[in-house]
Amino acid sequence: MRLISELEYRKLDIGERNMCKALDDLERIRFEEGEAQGFASGEAQGFTKGEAQGLAKGREKTVFELRRKGNLSLEVAAETLNLSLEEYARREERFFS
């Protein structure tokens, strides 16, 4: 259907291959639409991933700071972040260094 409407839209000049031009134009339009959709999808995925990473870092920062102030024990802080005691200690040390 789109091909027919595209062909009707094109002026018929003698010697011009309107069908080929219409097909080329449709291919270009389809590519541009696909590119735009792909970009929008990738952008949305990037925002979602970035937001999740930011929230995780914020949570980690909060736990590190509460622990350093003495409001959380090492065990509770590590458990809150689902880390072993050793991994928690490494990350906390790296955070404050």
CSV table of C-alpha atoms in Angstrom, one decimal:
chain,number,residue,atom,x,y,z
A,1,MET,CA,0.0,0.0,0.0
A,2,ARG,CA,2.8,2.4,0.9
A,3,LEU,CA,4.5,1.7,-2.5
A,4,ILE,CA,1.4,2.5,-4.4
A,5,SER,CA,0.9,5.8,-2.5
A,6,GLU,CA,4.6,6.6,-3.0
A,7,LEU,CA,4.3,5.9,-6.7
A,8,GLU,CA,1.2,8.1,-7.0
A,9,TYR,CA,3.0,10.9,-5.2
A,10,ARG,CA,5.9,10.9,-7.7
A,11,LYS,CA,5.6,12.9,-10.9
A,12,LEU,CA,5.9,10.9,-14.1
A,13,ASP,CA,8.6,12.4,-16.2
A,14,ILE,CA,9.6,10.7,-19.5
A,15,GLY,CA,12.7,8.7,-19.1
A,16,GLU,CA,12.6,8.7,-15.3
A,17,ARG,CA,12.4,5.4,-13.5
A,18,ASN,CA,9.8,6.5,-10.9
A,19,MET,CA,9.3,3.0,-9.6
A,20,CYS,CA,13.0,2.6,-8.8
A,21,LYS,CA,13.1,6.1,-7.3
A,22,ALA,CA,10.0,5.3,-5.2
A,23,LEU,CA,11.6,2.0,-4.0
A,24,ASP,CA,14.9,3.8,-3.2
A,25,ASP,CA,13.0,6.5,-1.3
A,26,LEU,CA,11.0,3.8,0.6
A,27,GLU,CA,14.2,2.0,1.5
A,28,ARG,CA,15.8,5.3,2.7
A,29,ILE,CA,12.7,6.2,4.7
A,30,ARG,CA,12.6,2.7,6.3
A,31,PHE,CA,16.2,3.0,7.2
A,32,GLU,CA,15.8,6.4,8.7
A,33,GLU,CA,12.7,5.2,10.7
A,34,GLY,CA,14.6,2.1,11.9
A,35,GLU,CA,17.6,4.2,12.8
A,36,ALA,CA,15.4,6.6,14.8
A,37,GLN,CA,13.7,3.7,16.6
A,38,GLY,CA,17.0,2.1,17.4
A,39,PHE,CA,18.4,5.3,18.7
A,40,ALA,CA,15.3,5.9,20.9
A,41,SER,CA,15.4,2.4,22.2
A,42,GLY,CA,19.1,2.5,23.0
A,43,GLU,CA,18.7,5.9,24.6
A,44,ALA,CA,15.9,4.6,26.8
A,45,GLN,CA,17.9,1.5,27.8
A,46,GLY,CA,20.9,3.7,28.6
A,47,PHE,CA,18.9,6.0,30.9
A,48,THR,CA,17.4,3.0,32.6
A,49,LYS,CA,20.8,1.4,33.1
A,50,GLY,CA,22.3,4.7,34.3
A,51,GLU,CA,19.5,5.3,36.7
A,52,ALA,CA,19.9,1.8,38.2
A,53,GLN,CA,23.6,2.3,38.6
A,54,GLY,CA,23.2,5.7,40.2
A,55,LEU,CA,20.7,4.3,42.7
A,56,ALA,CA,23.0,1.5,43.5
A,57,LYS,CA,26.0,3.8,44.1
A,58,GLY,CA,23.8,6.1,46.2
A,59,ARG,CA,22.7,3.3,48.3
A,60,GLU,CA,26.3,2.0,48.7
A,61,LYS,CA,27.5,5.6,49.6
A,62,THR,CA,24.7,5.9,52.3
A,63,VAL,CA,25.7,2.6,53.9
A,64,PHE,CA,29.4,3.4,53.9
A,65,GLU,CA,28.7,6.8,55.5
A,66,LEU,CA,26.3,5.3,58.1
A,67,ARG,CA,28.9,2.7,59.0
A,68,ARG,CA,31.7,5.2,59.3
A,69,LYS,CA,29.6,7.3,61.6
A,70,GLY,CA,29.0,4.2,63.8
A,71,ASN,CA,25.3,3.8,63.0
A,72,LEU,CA,25.8,0.4,61.4
A,73,SER,CA,27.9,-2.6,62.3
A,74,LEU,CA,30.2,-4.1,59.6
A,75,GLU,CA,28.1,-7.2,59.5
A,76,VAL,CA,24.8,-5.2,59.0
A,77,ALA,CA,26.4,-3.0,56.4
A,78,ALA,CA,27.8,-5.9,54.4
A,79,GLU,CA,24.5,-7.8,54.6
A,80,THR,CA,22.6,-4.7,53.5
A,81,LEU,CA,24.7,-4.5,50.3
A,82,ASN,CA,24.7,-8.3,49.9
A,83,LEU,CA,28.5,-8.5,50.2
A,84,SER,CA,30.9,-10.6,52.1
A,85,LEU,CA,32.7,-8.9,55.0
A,86,GLU,CA,36.0,-8.9,53.0
A,87,GLU,CA,34.4,-7.4,49.9
A,88,TYR,CA,32.5,-4.8,51.9
A,89,ALA,CA,35.7,-3.7,53.7
A,90,ARG,CA,37.5,-3.4,50.3
A,91,ARG,CA,34.8,-1.3,48.8
A,92,GLU,CA,34.4,0.9,51.8
A,93,GLU,CA,38.2,1.5,51.9
A,94,ARG,CA,38.2,2.3,48.2
A,95,PHE,CA,35.3,4.7,48.6
A,96,PHE,CA,37.0,6.7,51.3
A,97,SER,CA,40.4,6.8,49.8
